[in-house]
Every structure is written in C-alpha cells, then in structure tokens.
Coordinates of C-alpha atoms in Angstrom, one line a residue:
Chain A
N1 CA 0.0 0.0 0.0
A2 CA 2.2 2.7 -1.3
G3 CA 2.0 6.2 0.1
V4 CA 2.3 9.4 -1.8
M5 CA 5.1 9.0 -4.3
Q6 CA 7.1 12.0 -5.5
N7 CA 9.9 12.0 -8.0
P8 CA 12.5 13.0 -8.5
R9 CA 13.6 13.3 -4.9
H10 CA 16.4 15.6 -5.9
L11 CA 16.6 17.8 -9.0
V12 CA 19.3 20.2 -10.1
R13 CA 18.6 22.8 -12.7
R14 CA 20.5 25.8 -14.1
R15 CA 18.8 29.2 -14.2
G16 CA 16.4 29.4 -17.1
Q17 CA 15.7 25.7 -17.4
E18 CA 12.4 24.0 -16.6
A19 CA 11.7 21.8 -13.6
R20 CA 9.0 19.2 -13.6
L21 CA 8.0 17.5 -10.3
R22 CA 5.7 14.5 -10.3
C23 CA 3.3 13.3 -7.6
S24 CA 1.2 10.1 -7.4
P25 CA -1.3 10.3 -4.6
M26 CA -2.1 7.5 -2.2
K27 CA -4.4 4.8 -3.6
G28 CA -8.0 5.9 -3.2
H29 CA -7.1 9.6 -2.8
S30 CA -8.5 12.0 -5.3
H31 CA -7.3 15.3 -3.9
V32 CA -3.7 16.5 -4.4
Y33 CA -2.0 19.5 -2.8
W34 CA 1.4 21.1 -3.4
Y35 CA 3.3 22.9 -0.7
R36 CA 6.7 24.6 -0.9
Q37 CA 9.2 24.7 1.9
L38 CA 12.0 27.3 1.8
P39 CA 15.1 26.5 3.9
E40 CA 14.5 26.8 7.6
E41 CA 10.8 27.7 7.1
G42 CA 7.5 25.9 7.4
L43 CA 5.5 24.7 4.4
K44 CA 3.4 27.1 2.4
F45 CA 0.3 26.1 0.4
M46 CA 0.6 26.5 -3.3
V47 CA -2.2 24.7 -5.1
Y48 CA -5.1 22.2 -4.6
L49 CA -6.2 20.0 -7.4
Q50 CA -8.7 17.2 -8.2
K51 CA -8.6 15.1 -11.3
E52 CA -8.6 17.5 -14.3
N53 CA -9.5 20.5 -12.1
I54 CA -7.6 23.2 -10.3
I55 CA -9.7 24.0 -7.2
D56 CA -7.5 26.6 -5.5
E57 CA -4.3 28.1 -6.8
S58 CA -4.2 31.1 -4.5
G59 CA -0.7 30.2 -3.3
M60 CA 0.9 29.8 -6.7
P61 CA 3.2 32.5 -8.0
K62 CA 1.6 34.4 -10.8
E63 CA 4.2 33.6 -13.4
R64 CA 6.3 30.5 -14.4
F65 CA 4.5 28.1 -12.1
S66 CA 1.7 25.7 -13.2
A67 CA 0.2 22.5 -12.0
E68 CA -2.0 19.8 -13.4
F69 CA -3.6 16.6 -12.3
P70 CA -4.7 14.8 -15.5
K71 CA -7.3 12.1 -15.7
E72 CA -4.6 9.5 -16.1
G73 CA -1.2 9.7 -14.5
P74 CA 0.5 11.7 -11.8
S75 CA 0.1 15.4 -10.8
I76 CA 2.8 17.6 -12.3
L77 CA 4.2 20.8 -10.8
R78 CA 6.0 22.7 -13.5
I79 CA 8.3 25.6 -13.0
Q80 CA 9.5 27.4 -16.1
Q81 CA 12.7 29.5 -16.4
V82 CA 13.8 28.6 -12.9
V83 CA 15.6 31.2 -10.8
R84 CA 17.8 30.7 -7.7
G85 CA 14.9 31.7 -5.4
D86 CA 12.9 28.6 -6.6
S87 CA 15.4 26.4 -4.8
A88 CA 13.2 24.7 -2.1
A89 CA 11.6 21.4 -1.1
Y90 CA 8.3 20.9 -2.9
F91 CA 5.9 18.6 -1.1
C92 CA 2.9 16.9 -2.5
A93 CA 0.1 15.7 -0.3
S94 CA -3.1 13.8 -0.9
S95 CA -6.4 13.2 0.9
P96 CA -9.6 11.3 0.3
G97 CA -12.5 12.9 -1.4
W98 CA -15.1 14.6 0.7
N99 CA -17.4 11.7 0.9
R100 CA -14.7 9.6 2.6
V101 CA -13.8 12.0 5.4
R102 CA -13.0 10.3 8.6
S103 CA -15.7 10.6 11.2
S104 CA -13.4 12.4 13.6
G105 CA -13.2 15.3 11.1
A106 CA -9.5 14.8 10.7
N107 CA -9.2 14.7 7.0
V108 CA -5.5 14.2 7.4
L109 CA -3.1 15.1 4.6
T110 CA -0.6 12.4 3.8
F111 CA 2.6 13.9 2.5
G112 CA 5.2 12.6 0.1
A113 CA 8.9 12.6 0.9
G114 CA 9.3 15.8 -1.1
S115 CA 11.3 16.9 -4.1
R116 CA 14.3 19.1 -3.5
L117 CA 15.0 21.5 -6.2
T118 CA 18.4 23.2 -6.4
V119 CA 18.9 26.0 -9.0
L120 CA 22.5 26.7 -9.8
Chain B
A1 CA -5.7 36.0 8.3
Q2 CA -4.7 32.8 9.9
K3 CA -1.4 32.6 11.7
I4 CA 0.5 30.0 13.5
T5 CA 3.3 31.0 15.9
Q6 CA 6.0 28.6 17.3
T7 CA 8.2 30.6 19.6
Q8 CA 10.8 28.0 20.3
P9 CA 13.3 27.7 17.4
G10 CA 15.2 25.0 19.1
M11 CA 14.9 22.8 22.2
F12 CA 17.3 20.4 23.9
V13 CA 15.9 17.7 26.2
Q14 CA 17.4 14.7 28.0
E15 CA 16.2 11.3 26.9
K16 CA 13.2 9.9 28.8
E17 CA 12.1 13.4 29.9
A18 CA 8.8 14.9 28.8
V19 CA 8.9 17.8 26.4
T20 CA 6.3 20.5 25.5
L21 CA 6.4 22.2 22.2
D22 CA 4.5 25.5 22.1
C23 CA 2.1 26.6 19.4
T24 CA -0.3 29.5 19.4
Y25 CA -2.7 30.3 16.6
D26 CA -4.9 33.1 15.4
T27 CA -8.1 32.7 13.5
S28 CA -11.5 34.4 13.3
D29 CA -13.2 31.1 12.4
Q30 CA -15.2 29.1 14.9
S31 CA -14.4 25.9 13.1
Y32 CA -10.9 24.8 12.5
G33 CA -8.4 22.0 12.9
L34 CA -5.0 21.8 14.4
F35 CA -2.3 19.4 13.4
W36 CA 1.3 18.5 14.4
Y37 CA 3.7 17.1 11.9
K38 CA 7.2 15.7 12.5
Q39 CA 10.0 16.2 9.9
P40 CA 13.1 14.1 10.6
S41 CA 16.4 14.8 8.9
S42 CA 15.4 12.6 6.0
G43 CA 12.8 15.3 5.1
E44 CA 9.5 13.6 5.0
M45 CA 6.5 15.0 6.8
I46 CA 4.9 12.6 9.3
F47 CA 1.5 13.3 10.8
L48 CA 1.4 13.0 14.6
I49 CA -1.9 14.3 16.0
Y50 CA -5.0 16.2 15.3
Q51 CA -7.4 18.4 17.3
G52 CA -10.7 19.8 16.1
S53 CA -11.9 23.1 17.5
Y54 CA -15.1 21.5 18.8
D55 CA -13.4 18.5 20.4
E56 CA -14.0 18.6 24.1
Q57 CA -11.1 16.4 25.1
N58 CA -7.4 16.8 24.4
A59 CA -6.2 14.5 21.6
T60 CA -3.8 11.7 22.4
E61 CA -1.9 9.3 20.2
G62 CA 0.5 7.1 22.0
R63 CA 3.3 9.2 23.5
Y64 CA 1.9 12.3 21.9
S65 CA -0.8 14.5 23.4
L66 CA -2.1 17.9 22.5
N67 CA -2.7 20.4 25.2
F68 CA -5.6 22.4 23.7
Q69 CA -6.5 25.6 25.4
K70 CA -9.1 27.2 23.2
A71 CA -9.5 30.5 25.1
R72 CA -5.7 31.1 25.0
K73 CA -5.6 29.9 21.4
S74 CA -2.8 27.5 22.1
A75 CA -2.2 23.9 21.0
N76 CA 0.9 22.7 22.6
L77 CA 2.4 19.2 21.8
V78 CA 3.5 17.1 24.7
I79 CA 5.8 14.2 24.1
S80 CA 6.1 11.9 27.0
A81 CA 9.2 9.8 27.7
S82 CA 11.2 11.2 24.9
Q83 CA 13.4 9.0 22.8
L84 CA 16.5 9.6 20.6
G85 CA 14.3 9.0 17.6
D86 CA 12.2 12.0 18.5
S87 CA 15.0 14.4 17.4
A88 CA 13.4 16.3 14.4
M89 CA 11.7 19.4 13.3
Y90 CA 8.1 19.7 14.6
F91 CA 5.5 21.8 12.8
C92 CA 2.2 23.0 14.1
A93 CA -0.4 23.7 11.4
M94 CA -4.0 24.9 11.2
R95 CA -6.8 24.3 8.8
E96 CA -9.8 26.5 8.5
G97 CA -13.1 24.6 8.2
L98 CA -13.8 21.6 10.5
I99 CA -14.4 18.7 8.2
Q100 CA -14.6 19.1 4.5
G101 CA -13.0 21.8 2.4
A102 CA -9.6 22.4 1.0
Q103 CA -6.7 21.2 3.1
K104 CA -5.1 24.6 3.0
L105 CA -2.9 24.2 6.1
V106 CA -1.0 27.2 7.5
F107 CA 2.2 26.1 9.1
G108 CA 4.3 27.6 11.8
Q109 CA 8.1 28.1 11.5
G110 CA 8.8 24.9 13.3
T111 CA 10.8 23.9 16.4
R112 CA 13.9 21.8 16.2
L113 CA 13.9 19.2 19.0
T114 CA 17.1 17.5 20.0
I115 CA 17.1 14.6 22.4
N116 CA 20.3 14.1 24.3
P117 CA 21.3 10.6 25.5

C-alpha cells in the first residue's frame, strides 16, 4: 500500500531551465495538494487539485508556475525558467474525497517525501 | 488571516524526559483543525496528532498528546518519555473549516527538537 510518491527526490537545474515535479497520490485519494518549503521555514500552500480541475491556486506565484492533475497519470508541478529563489523542497500531499472524510473530522493530509530543487 | 506561531526555534531535552512544544494560533473562524507534523532529517512530513476546534477532550496518540487551550488559542504538543528518535523538526499547522474543504494548512516556522542521551 504505497503512500504518496514523489519524483525526482532531488533535481538540479540551471537558471532558465524548466523543472517538472511529479506526484502520485495514495491509492484511493482523489485530492492533491502542493506545498513549498524554503530553507528553515514551514510549508506554504501552493495549489489544490482534483482530477482535471484546479480547485484553489491562491498560493501559486503568478508567473512561471503551473500545476495539473490529469485524468490518467500523476500530478505535475511545472516551473519554467527557474531562478535561484525557486530552490526549495516541494511537497505533494493527498487526501480522500469529501465523501470519505473520517468521522473524527480529521481529513488528514498524507505527505510525500518531497522533491528538493536546487537551482544553480 | 490565519497565523501559527511557534516561539521555540530549538529545544534540547534529556532522553526519557517529557517535552512540551509551544504553538499559538490566530483565526477568526469558529471551526478549525490543528495538526502537528514531525519532519526528521530525512525530510518527509509525518502526521502526529489532530485536534478539532469542537473536540472537548485533548487529543492523544500514544506518547503524543495535544494540550488544547481554546481560550488562549494554544495547541501545545506534549511528548512523554522522549526517545532519541524524536529528534526532528516539529511543525504546528492549522486548517480552516472543520471537516470538508480544501486542506489549506497554514504552518508555523517549526521547532527543532534535539534529544540528548
């Protein structure tokens, strides 16, 4: 019963290149979230997706960043023309759909191990 | 706007002692959820414990308990009988909305806990 799978775990890019980070949610989970963690900081929400829909992208930078969660395959976080300030750990998390919320109300996010992006 | 404050950047504790990690929060919502996550040096985020704003009893999960004081807006994590493996970063987080809704968690800055043998 695999958890949230993220790859690559580590990615090095030069300024101006593109970075693509992939996330496969836990089996049975239909909601995906992306968070970013800058060094020595807490995680910050970026985007919330369901299959083929972006539900909330209020945390996404306006330019260069995009996310998708296609009908088939993993969710992708894409960063175009990377800059040094994009260096961070990017975490994907998943949760069940609303009709599968735990009775306690704790619809707990399950996080992946993260993808660490280094921009040279 | 929501805010989570963790005032202890680092803590050092002797093995087998209990430790309390502080967390205060600010929200105008009546319904919210509070979480604690552990991040070891390997980097993954591990869920520890959850407290709903309407839960009357403090949450407990094994050696972890959450000291929830709603009037003071605090949700401190208590780890009993600390172990060397507890050394990690600990993050307090809050979600608006009690049950459904987007899992837009707001995280604190974290506390780095070091357990000394």
